[in-house]
Amino acid sequence: MHIFDIFSIIGTIAFAMSGAVVAMEEEYDILGVLVLGLVTAFGGGIIRNVLIGVPVTTLWAQGELIMLAVLSIVVAFVLPMSWIRHWKKTEALFDAIGLSAFAIQGALYAYEMKHPISAVLVAAVLTGIGGGMIRDLLAGRKPLVLRDEIYAVWAMLAGLAIGLGFFKSTIGLLLLFVLVVFFRMLSVHYRWTLPRRYLNHGEYGTGTESKSG
Amino acid sequence: MHIFDIFSIIGTIAFAMSGAVVAMEEEYDILGVLVLGLVTAFGGGIIRNVLIGVPVTTLWAQGELIMLAVLSIVVAFVLPMSWIRHWKKTEALFDAIGLSAFAIQGALYAYEMKHPISAVLVAAVLTGIGGGMIRDLLAGRKPLVLRDEIYAVWAMLAGLAIGLGFFKSTIGLLLLFVLVVFFRMLSVHYRWTLPRRYLNHGEYGTGTESKSG
Amino acid sequence: MHIFDIFSIIGTIAFAMSGAVVAMEEEYDILGVLVLGLVTAFGGGIIRNVLIGVPVTTLWAQGELIMLAVLSIVVAFVLPMSWIRHWKKTEALFDAIGLSAFAIQGALYAYEMKHPISAVLVAAVLTGIGGGMIRDLLAGRKPLVLRDEIYAVWAMLAGLAIGLGFFKSTIGLLLLFVLVVFFRMLSVHYRWTLPRRYLNHGEYGTGTESKSG
């Protein structure tokens, strides 16, 4: 599973930096930036562990990942403005890699513990989006992943595929990984959104957010 | 305890639908609606389990309840507008049934684990209001249950009664259940509020929310 | 460790009252005031326990502390306005005592469980600031500790010192306690802030909050 370690690393860096950037946008101080970065990188995994019964303390065995996240956050804090703009353009790709790696990892955890498929789905989704949700809460924002382009659905489908036992070999998991990244990037590029419903008008829509609550 | 299973079912449906409706009001997409619905239905129980030491993974044995919640959320998403208006009128009753069932169930859990009465109270309150609190946080709202009509107090009193060992028989618990529903509905009907204090004016009040922070 | 019990008591009172005052500022009702007070006093410790693997149920053995917190909250609710103004002036000192006591206590917990230093740091910070963070979330505010004067850093440094094994004797811990209180009060008095970065302007700053997001 060496290849998945690499994905985990990319995902951790991407999530930590996205938390740091959000914190800077909210004008938090360096410690706030650190807290939001760490929470984004590890929050999803912690919630998942609580829900599927993995000891949360396994977190502390991931010393290298924690160090890496701290380093990414510090880098984000000192990065020249032009690089941050550049980062925000390419962020989606790194973030998609993180989403995919984390969702598959989360689903495998739950699957190997012989949890029912509902738990596998929830583990995939929460590992993928949990960190971003806490990040947005701590930044005083509404969770983006619950209203933006299609995001969590790819995590859910990956969880479904694993829960049904479709992808077991390393090759199969790699394929799944690439598929999730690919479809997430398609969602971003074509601004695919999930159906939503505007209660004030009683309409359904998938389009741009023209009416804000 | 067959009768309590029915209350649990009603409560789960009521809480899941209330989460779904709030998510639609905030224009979340279908996945956001799903997440908020599930969190409202199961969030209180999860927090309670963490606090009183029940393994959180017992959640996954409740497969039927999870399916039921998902179904309720999907129904809420496709319900005609006139039905949703109707739902919002009768929501209070279903919600009261949920509050009552969940609070009693939570208190019984803690009581049977021989926790002190403080834990029984907290278990009753958190099982009853925890889901709604997370729902409001994820919707970017201030938790309604902390400022609206009298809500959590009925959960707390139910917890107190169970913690003191007043209601042990099935008949007794049923009576308690009906009492909680009854008083919650009275609070809604007469808009009973708990005392509050306006720091800006140094006054106390129980009345309508004429000054907002 | 008798002296530390006293600090814990002062910290619990200070944190419970600060939660109660924030809830009153947000015009929550008496139950909301109670919930926010309790969450502020015990939330940090609960999160820490989840993260470092101490059973959360140890909370319920602290019956006296819980009673004390409830009492403090009730007192805050009925305190004359002039006293509350007075409280808000001296709050910083009590809060600093709480921060210091809780951070040291949290770090010692993690250290004695032989967790790596990253865990000791996180335990110190979360025990110190976790309650305040949940308080602000439930009050619909952005967490103050992530953007205000230097606060969590003192908790982090205390954690670092304990994690490195510098302070083991009671005298040493007492010294550390006094140092944290002292530096926190200096931060308040001189309005020391951590460096932050304004992404909109690409600048760094430590000064007053002239631009709000």
Tab-separated table of N, CA and C in Angstrom, chain C residues 30-174:
chain	number	residue	atom	x	y	z
C	30	ILE	N	-32.274	30.988	30.297
C	30	ILE	CA	-31.497	30.468	31.434
C	30	ILE	C	-30.907	29.093	31.109
C	31	LEU	N	-31.635	28.291	30.347
C	31	LEU	CA	-31.080	26.998	30.015
C	31	LEU	C	-29.910	27.116	29.039
C	32	GLY	N	-30.033	28.030	28.083
C	32	GLY	CA	-28.908	28.294	27.198
C	32	GLY	C	-27.696	28.781	27.972
C	33	VAL	N	-27.961	29.619	28.990
C	33	VAL	CA	-26.878	30.119	29.838
C	33	VAL	C	-26.200	28.947	30.558
C	34	LEU	N	-27.016	28.027	31.038
C	34	LEU	CA	-26.489	26.858	31.736
C	34	LEU	C	-25.648	25.994	30.793
C	35	VAL	N	-26.198	25.728	29.605
C	35	VAL	CA	-25.480	24.879	28.650
C	35	VAL	C	-24.146	25.516	28.264
C	36	LEU	N	-24.168	26.815	27.934
C	36	LEU	CA	-22.921	27.450	27.524
C	36	LEU	C	-21.899	27.509	28.657
C	37	GLY	N	-22.389	27.745	29.882
C	37	GLY	CA	-21.464	27.748	31.016
C	37	GLY	C	-20.795	26.399	31.206
C	38	LEU	N	-21.598	25.331	31.172
C	38	LEU	CA	-21.048	23.991	31.378
C	38	LEU	C	-20.092	23.602	30.253
C	39	VAL	N	-20.498	23.916	29.029
C	39	VAL	CA	-19.659	23.563	27.884
C	39	VAL	C	-18.308	24.266	27.956
C	40	THR	N	-18.321	25.534	28.381
C	40	THR	CA	-17.063	26.267	28.469
C	40	THR	C	-16.162	25.678	29.549
C	41	ALA	N	-16.778	25.279	30.661
C	41	ALA	CA	-15.985	24.746	31.771
C	41	ALA	C	-15.449	23.348	31.483
C	42	PHE	N	-16.239	22.511	30.797
C	42	PHE	CA	-15.833	21.115	30.664
C	42	PHE	C	-15.520	20.674	29.228
C	43	GLY	N	-15.884	21.516	28.248
C	43	GLY	CA	-15.707	21.117	26.848
C	43	GLY	C	-14.266	20.831	26.466
C	44	GLY	N	-13.358	21.681	26.925
C	44	GLY	CA	-11.957	21.481	26.577
C	44	GLY	C	-11.436	20.149	27.092
C	45	GLY	N	-11.772	19.833	28.332
C	45	GLY	CA	-11.334	18.569	28.912
C	45	GLY	C	-11.928	17.363	28.204
C	46	ILE	N	-13.183	17.492	27.751
C	46	ILE	CA	-13.830	16.367	27.075
C	46	ILE	C	-13.144	16.091	25.736
C	47	ILE	N	-12.910	17.152	24.947
C	47	ILE	CA	-12.222	16.971	23.670
C	47	ILE	C	-10.839	16.350	23.901
C	48	ARG	N	-10.122	16.884	24.876
C	48	ARG	CA	-8.793	16.334	25.181
C	48	ARG	C	-8.882	14.846	25.513
C	49	ASN	N	-9.848	14.487	26.364
C	49	ASN	CA	-9.967	13.077	26.745
C	49	ASN	C	-10.213	12.190	25.531
C	50	VAL	N	-11.091	12.644	24.619
C	50	VAL	CA	-11.336	11.863	23.401
C	50	VAL	C	-10.031	11.693	22.626
C	51	LEU	N	-9.271	12.778	22.511
C	51	LEU	CA	-8.080	12.735	21.653
C	51	LEU	C	-6.932	11.937	22.251
C	52	ILE	N	-6.772	11.968	23.592
C	52	ILE	CA	-5.637	11.236	24.141
C	52	ILE	C	-6.057	9.908	24.759
C	53	GLY	N	-7.338	9.563	24.649
C	53	GLY	CA	-7.746	8.222	25.043
C	53	GLY	C	-8.048	8.030	26.518
C	54	VAL	N	-8.358	9.112	27.242
C	54	VAL	CA	-8.868	8.971	28.609
C	54	VAL	C	-10.384	8.766	28.498
C	55	PRO	N	-10.949	7.799	29.231
C	55	PRO	CA	-12.403	7.626	29.137
C	55	PRO	C	-13.112	8.926	29.499
C	56	VAL	N	-14.040	9.327	28.627
C	56	VAL	CA	-14.741	10.588	28.857
C	56	VAL	C	-15.567	10.525	30.135
C	57	THR	N	-15.940	9.311	30.517
C	57	THR	CA	-16.815	9.157	31.680
C	57	THR	C	-16.154	9.568	32.995
C	58	THR	N	-14.813	9.743	33.006
C	58	THR	CA	-14.169	10.241	34.227
C	58	THR	C	-14.772	11.576	34.637
C	59	LEU	N	-15.369	12.261	33.655
C	59	LEU	CA	-16.055	13.524	33.931
C	59	LEU	C	-17.031	13.412	35.092
C	60	TRP	N	-17.772	12.293	35.124
C	60	TRP	CA	-18.857	12.171	36.089
C	60	TRP	C	-18.383	11.937	37.503
C	61	ALA	N	-17.075	11.648	37.650
C	61	ALA	CA	-16.533	11.538	38.998
C	61	ALA	C	-16.241	12.907	39.597
C	62	GLN	N	-16.316	13.943	38.759
C	62	GLN	CA	-16.006	15.287	39.241
C	62	GLN	C	-17.266	16.007	39.705
C	63	GLY	N	-18.089	15.286	40.446
C	63	GLY	CA	-19.378	15.837	40.859
C	63	GLY	C	-19.285	17.208	41.489
C	64	GLU	N	-18.294	17.410	42.362
C	64	GLU	CA	-18.189	18.704	43.044
C	64	GLU	C	-17.910	19.826	42.053
C	65	LEU	N	-17.020	19.547	41.082
C	65	LEU	CA	-16.710	20.585	40.100
C	65	LEU	C	-17.941	20.945	39.278
C	66	ILE	N	-18.745	19.919	38.927
C	66	ILE	CA	-19.954	20.190	38.147
C	66	ILE	C	-20.919	21.065	38.953
C	67	MET	N	-21.128	20.681	40.224
C	67	MET	CA	-21.993	21.479	41.095
C	67	MET	C	-21.502	22.917	41.180
C	68	LEU	N	-20.192	23.055	41.335
C	68	LEU	CA	-19.584	24.377	41.461
C	68	LEU	C	-19.823	25.205	40.208
C	69	ALA	N	-19.690	24.542	39.045
C	69	ALA	CA	-19.921	25.253	37.787
C	69	ALA	C	-21.372	25.710	37.703
C	70	VAL	N	-22.300	24.813	38.056
C	70	VAL	CA	-23.722	25.174	38.005
C	70	VAL	C	-23.993	26.365	38.920
C	71	LEU	N	-23.419	26.306	40.105
C	71	LEU	CA	-23.594	27.388	41.071
C	71	LEU	C	-23.060	28.709	40.518
C	72	SER	N	-21.864	28.654	39.920
C	72	SER	CA	-21.261	29.872	39.354
C	72	SER	C	-22.157	30.462	38.277
C	73	ILE	N	-22.752	29.572	37.469
C	73	ILE	CA	-23.601	30.032	36.377
C	73	ILE	C	-24.848	30.720	36.932
C	74	VAL	N	-25.440	30.099	37.969
C	74	VAL	CA	-26.628	30.699	38.578
C	74	VAL	C	-26.273	32.061	39.170
C	75	VAL	N	-25.137	32.126	39.836
C	75	VAL	CA	-24.704	33.406	40.402
C	75	VAL	C	-24.545	34.445	39.297
C	76	ALA	N	-23.909	34.034	38.182
C	76	ALA	CA	-23.724	34.977	37.072
C	76	ALA	C	-25.065	35.484	36.559
C	77	PHE	N	-26.081	34.589	36.598
C	77	PHE	CA	-27.399	34.955	36.057
C	77	PHE	C	-28.105	35.999	36.918
C	78	VAL	N	-27.847	35.974	38.217
C	78	VAL	CA	-28.578	36.894	39.111
C	78	VAL	C	-27.725	38.059	39.603
C	79	LEU	N	-26.476	38.077	39.174
C	79	LEU	CA	-25.572	39.117	39.646
C	79	LEU	C	-26.065	40.498	39.217
C	80	PRO	N	-25.978	41.499	40.121
C	80	PRO	CA	-26.361	42.858	39.712
C	80	PRO	C	-25.471	43.325	38.562
C	81	MET	N	-26.040	44.188	37.733
C	81	MET	CA	-25.343	44.654	36.542
C	81	MET	C	-23.973	45.246	36.874
C	82	SER	N	-23.897	45.997	37.956
C	82	SER	CA	-22.630	46.653	38.279
C	82	SER	C	-21.548	45.616	38.590
C	83	TRP	N	-21.977	44.495	39.192
C	83	TRP	CA	-21.013	43.435	39.488
C	83	TRP	C	-20.543	42.761	38.209
C	84	ILE	N	-21.477	42.617	37.254
C	84	ILE	CA	-21.069	41.984	36.003
C	84	ILE	C	-20.043	42.841	35.289
C	85	ARG	N	-20.266	44.168	35.326
C	85	ARG	CA	-19.262	45.057	34.722
C	85	ARG	C	-17.926	44.875	35.428
C	86	HIS	N	-17.991	44.790	36.740
C	86	HIS	CA	-16.781	44.563	37.521
C	86	HIS	C	-16.150	43.231	37.135
C	87	TRP	N	-17.006	42.211	36.991
C	87	TRP	CA	-16.506	40.888	36.606
C	87	TRP	C	-15.755	40.954	35.292
C	88	LYS	N	-16.355	41.676	34.336
C	88	LYS	CA	-15.733	41.708	33.015
C	88	LYS	C	-14.349	42.350	33.067
C	89	LYS	N	-14.147	43.225	34.067
C	89	LYS	CA	-12.821	43.829	34.189
C	89	LYS	C	-11.812	42.850	34.784
C	90	THR	N	-12.262	42.077	35.763
C	90	THR	CA	-11.322	41.167	36.430
C	90	THR	C	-11.349	39.773	35.811
C	91	GLU	N	-12.270	39.587	34.856
C	91	GLU	CA	-12.395	38.269	34.222
C	91	GLU	C	-11.049	37.762	33.707
C	92	ALA	N	-10.294	38.669	33.092
C	92	ALA	CA	-9.044	38.252	32.457
C	92	ALA	C	-8.136	37.499	33.429
C	93	LEU	N	-8.087	37.956	34.675
C	93	LEU	CA	-7.205	37.304	35.632
C	93	LEU	C	-7.684	35.893	35.958
C	94	PHE	N	-8.987	35.775	36.270
C	94	PHE	CA	-9.528	34.450	36.559
C	94	PHE	C	-9.358	33.525	35.357
C	95	ASP	N	-9.639	34.090	34.189
C	95	ASP	CA	-9.518	33.308	32.974
C	95	ASP	C	-8.081	32.851	32.763
C	96	ALA	N	-7.131	33.721	33.066
C	96	ALA	CA	-5.720	33.351	32.913
C	96	ALA	C	-5.365	32.215	33.867
C	97	ILE	N	-5.923	32.283	35.091
C	97	ILE	CA	-5.681	31.195	36.048
C	97	ILE	C	-6.259	29.892	35.509
C	98	GLY	N	-7.462	29.987	34.942
C	98	GLY	CA	-8.078	28.797	34.356
C	98	GLY	C	-7.268	28.243	33.207
C	99	LEU	N	-6.878	29.135	32.296
C	99	LEU	CA	-6.061	28.716	31.154
C	99	LEU	C	-4.818	27.982	31.629
C	100	SER	N	-4.137	28.575	32.588
C	100	SER	CA	-2.882	28.010	33.070
C	100	SER	C	-3.103	26.654	33.741
C	101	ALA	N	-4.092	26.617	34.654
C	101	ALA	CA	-4.352	25.363	35.377
C	101	ALA	C	-4.768	24.259	34.414
C	102	PHE	N	-5.672	24.584	33.474
C	102	PHE	CA	-6.195	23.575	32.564
C	102	PHE	C	-5.112	23.100	31.592
C	103	ALA	N	-4.299	24.030	31.100
C	103	ALA	CA	-3.263	23.645	30.142
C	103	ALA	C	-2.251	22.708	30.797
C	104	ILE	N	-1.837	23.063	32.018
C	104	ILE	CA	-0.856	22.221	32.712
C	104	ILE	C	-1.460	20.853	33.016
C	105	GLN	N	-2.691	20.860	33.506
C	105	GLN	CA	-3.387	19.607	33.809
C	105	GLN	C	-3.497	18.725	32.556
C	106	GLY	N	-3.885	19.337	31.443
C	106	GLY	CA	-4.032	18.593	30.194
C	106	GLY	C	-2.711	18.018	29.724
C	107	ALA	N	-1.656	18.837	29.809
C	107	ALA	CA	-0.345	18.373	29.367
C	107	ALA	C	0.144	17.221	30.244
C	108	LEU	N	-0.087	17.340	31.577
C	108	LEU	CA	0.347	16.276	32.485
C	108	LEU	C	-0.358	14.959	32.164
C	109	TYR	N	-1.665	15.035	31.905
C	109	TYR	CA	-2.427	13.851	31.507
C	109	TYR	C	-1.739	13.135	30.341
C	110	ALA	N	-1.499	13.898	29.274
C	110	ALA	CA	-0.946	13.299	28.054
C	110	ALA	C	0.477	12.806	28.300
C	111	TYR	N	1.231	13.560	29.089
C	111	TYR	CA	2.622	13.195	29.363
C	111	TYR	C	2.700	11.892	30.147
C	112	GLU	N	1.809	11.781	31.138
C	112	GLU	CA	1.843	10.569	31.972
C	112	GLU	C	1.380	9.339	31.197
C	113	MET	N	0.618	9.558	30.105
C	113	MET	CA	0.218	8.426	29.274
C	113	MET	C	1.277	8.087	28.234
C	114	LYS	N	2.435	8.732	28.334
C	114	LYS	CA	3.576	8.468	27.442
C	114	LYS	C	3.254	8.757	25.987
C	115	HIS	N	2.366	9.721	25.767
C	115	HIS	CA	2.103	10.125	24.390
C	115	HIS	C	3.288	10.940	23.878
C	116	PRO	N	3.486	10.992	22.549
C	116	PRO	CA	4.554	11.825	21.998
C	116	PRO	C	4.276	13.295	22.257
C	117	ILE	N	5.290	14.103	22.033
C	117	ILE	CA	5.185	15.512	22.422
C	117	ILE	C	4.106	16.248	21.641
C	118	SER	N	3.847	15.803	20.404
C	118	SER	CA	2.771	16.451	19.646
C	118	SER	C	1.448	16.317	20.402
C	119	ALA	N	1.217	15.140	20.979
C	119	ALA	CA	-0.021	14.921	21.729
C	119	ALA	C	-0.049	15.778	22.995
C	120	VAL	N	1.108	15.924	23.647
C	120	VAL	CA	1.164	16.735	24.865
C	120	VAL	C	0.826	18.188	24.536
C	121	LEU	N	1.385	18.677	23.431
C	121	LEU	CA	1.089	20.055	23.007
C	121	LEU	C	-0.398	20.233	22.744
C	122	VAL	N	-0.950	19.312	21.941
C	122	VAL	CA	-2.359	19.431	21.583
C	122	VAL	C	-3.242	19.316	22.828
C	123	ALA	N	-2.879	18.426	23.742
C	123	ALA	CA	-3.661	18.276	24.975
C	123	ALA	C	-3.645	19.569	25.778
C	124	ALA	N	-2.470	20.188	25.879
C	124	ALA	CA	-2.374	21.434	26.635
C	124	ALA	C	-3.226	22.522	25.979
C	125	VAL	N	-3.084	22.671	24.674
C	125	VAL	CA	-3.812	23.735	23.981
C	125	VAL	C	-5.322	23.492	24.048
C	126	LEU	N	-5.731	22.239	23.759
C	126	LEU	CA	-7.174	21.987	23.696
C	126	LEU	C	-7.836	22.073	25.063
C	127	THR	N	-7.163	21.591	26.105
C	127	THR	CA	-7.746	21.725	27.430
C	127	THR	C	-7.895	23.198	27.786
C	128	GLY	N	-6.909	23.999	27.361
C	128	GLY	CA	-6.951	25.418	27.683
C	128	GLY	C	-7.971	26.195	26.869
C	129	ILE	N	-8.048	25.938	25.559
C	129	ILE	CA	-8.886	26.791	24.718
C	129	ILE	C	-10.127	26.096	24.163
C	130	GLY	N	-10.222	24.753	24.299
C	130	GLY	CA	-11.327	24.021	23.691
C	130	GLY	C	-12.690	24.486	24.159
C	131	GLY	N	-12.816	24.690	25.476
C	131	GLY	CA	-14.099	25.129	26.014
C	131	GLY	C	-14.528	26.460	25.424
C	132	GLY	N	-13.586	27.391	25.352
C	132	GLY	CA	-13.898	28.705	24.799
C	132	GLY	C	-14.273	28.629	23.325
C	133	MET	N	-13.644	27.693	22.595
C	133	MET	CA	-13.971	27.555	21.185
C	133	MET	C	-15.398	27.048	20.985
C	134	ILE	N	-15.792	26.015	21.754
C	134	ILE	CA	-17.166	25.521	21.628
C	134	ILE	C	-18.157	26.595	22.079
C	135	ARG	N	-17.805	27.306	23.152
C	135	ARG	CA	-18.672	28.390	23.632
C	135	ARG	C	-18.958	29.385	22.507
C	136	ASP	N	-17.901	29.804	21.816
C	136	ASP	CA	-18.090	30.798	20.763
C	136	ASP	C	-18.901	30.221	19.602
C	137	LEU	N	-18.643	28.947	19.257
C	137	LEU	CA	-19.416	28.323	18.182
C	137	LEU	C	-20.900	28.315	18.532
C	138	LEU	N	-21.219	27.881	19.770
C	138	LEU	CA	-22.622	27.787	20.169
C	138	LEU	C	-23.256	29.168	20.306
C	139	ALA	N	-22.440	30.200	20.469
C	139	ALA	CA	-22.978	31.554	20.562
C	139	ALA	C	-23.046	32.217	19.195
C	140	GLY	N	-22.662	31.453	18.145
C	140	GLY	CA	-22.702	32.025	16.803
C	140	GLY	C	-21.616	33.045	16.551
C	141	ARG	N	-20.493	32.934	17.269
C	141	ARG	CA	-19.388	33.869	17.093
C	141	ARG	C	-18.185	33.145	16.510
C	142	LYS	N	-17.279	33.914	15.931
C	142	LYS	CA	-16.005	33.330	15.532
C	142	LYS	C	-15.151	33.130	16.779
C	143	PRO	N	-14.492	31.970	16.899
C	143	PRO	CA	-13.699	31.725	18.103
C	143	PRO	C	-12.683	32.839	18.364
C	144	LEU	N	-12.869	33.491	19.494
C	144	LEU	CA	-12.042	34.631	19.887
C	144	LEU	C	-10.579	34.241	20.051
C	145	VAL	N	-10.357	33.063	20.627
C	145	VAL	CA	-8.987	32.662	20.969
C	145	VAL	C	-8.126	32.483	19.730
C	146	LEU	N	-8.771	32.373	18.551
C	146	LEU	CA	-7.986	32.180	17.342
C	146	LEU	C	-7.581	33.499	16.702
C	147	ARG	N	-8.050	34.636	17.269
C	147	ARG	CA	-7.722	35.902	16.621
C	147	ARG	C	-7.455	37.048	17.576
C	148	ASP	N	-7.598	36.806	18.838
C	148	ASP	CA	-7.463	37.863	19.829
C	148	ASP	C	-6.008	38.048	20.265
C	149	GLU	N	-5.843	38.585	21.453
C	149	GLU	CA	-4.488	38.679	21.985
C	149	GLU	C	-3.901	37.281	22.170
C	150	ILE	N	-2.596	37.260	22.418
C	150	ILE	CA	-1.916	35.973	22.577
C	150	ILE	C	-2.548	35.196	23.724
C	151	TYR	N	-3.005	34.009	23.445
C	151	TYR	CA	-3.726	33.249	24.456
C	151	TYR	C	-3.226	31.806	24.440
C	152	ALA	N	-3.522	31.128	23.330
C	152	ALA	CA	-3.225	29.702	23.288
C	152	ALA	C	-1.734	29.415	23.283
C	153	VAL	N	-0.950	30.399	22.844
C	153	VAL	CA	0.492	30.159	22.783
C	153	VAL	C	1.057	29.832	24.158
C	154	TRP	N	0.542	30.515	25.183
C	154	TRP	CA	1.042	30.232	26.534
C	154	TRP	C	0.695	28.808	26.942
C	155	ALA	N	-0.496	28.362	26.558
C	155	ALA	CA	-0.847	26.963	26.822
C	155	ALA	C	0.093	26.031	26.073
C	156	MET	N	0.431	26.404	24.844
C	156	MET	CA	1.289	25.555	24.027
C	156	MET	C	2.690	25.491	24.630
C	157	LEU	N	3.205	26.624	25.072
C	157	LEU	CA	4.546	26.642	25.656
C	157	LEU	C	4.566	25.835	26.950
C	158	ALA	N	3.500	25.940	27.744
C	158	ALA	CA	3.430	25.121	28.957
C	158	ALA	C	3.455	23.643	28.577
C	159	GLY	N	2.694	23.287	27.542
C	159	GLY	CA	2.697	21.908	27.070
C	159	GLY	C	4.079	21.471	26.611
C	160	LEU	N	4.757	22.364	25.892
C	160	LEU	CA	6.108	22.053	25.410
C	160	LEU	C	7.046	21.789	26.576
C	161	ALA	N	6.984	22.675	27.588
C	161	ALA	CA	7.881	22.530	28.742
C	161	ALA	C	7.626	21.207	29.453
C	162	ILE	N	6.356	20.846	29.599
C	162	ILE	CA	6.038	19.586	30.277
C	162	ILE	C	6.410	18.409	29.397
C	163	GLY	N	6.114	18.522	28.108
C	163	GLY	CA	6.431	17.446	27.181
C	163	GLY	C	7.919	17.157	27.118
C	164	LEU	N	8.733	18.195	27.286
C	164	LEU	CA	10.186	18.003	27.271
C	164	LEU	C	10.707	17.563	28.634
C	165	GLY	N	9.802	17.451	29.603
C	165	GLY	CA	10.201	16.976	30.914
C	165	GLY	C	10.895	18.019	31.770
C	166	PHE	N	10.729	19.313	31.457
C	166	PHE	CA	11.409	20.367	32.212
C	166	PHE	C	10.842	20.528	33.613
C	167	PHE	N	9.522	20.433	33.723
C	167	PHE	CA	8.892	20.716	35.012
C	167	PHE	C	8.232	19.458	35.546
C	168	LYS	N	8.842	18.855	36.544
C	168	LYS	CA	8.263	17.634	37.081
C	168	LYS	C	7.873	17.776	38.546
C	169	SER	N	8.667	18.497	39.297
C	169	SER	CA	8.375	18.642	40.723
C	169	SER	C	7.180	19.565	40.910
C	170	THR	N	6.572	19.486	42.081
C	170	THR	CA	5.435	20.359	42.367
C	170	THR	C	5.861	21.813	42.306
C	171	ILE	N	7.048	22.096	42.857
C	171	ILE	CA	7.547	23.478	42.808
C	171	ILE	C	7.686	23.945	41.362
C	172	GLY	N	8.268	23.081	40.542
C	172	GLY	CA	8.467	23.431	39.143
C	172	GLY	C	7.141	23.714	38.445
C	173	LEU	N	6.160	22.854	38.716
C	173	LEU	CA	4.856	23.043	38.074
C	173	LEU	C	4.197	24.329	38.551
C	174	LEU	N	4.389	24.623	39.841
C	174	LEU	CA	3.842	25.864	40.376
C	174	LEU	C	4.462	27.063	39.677
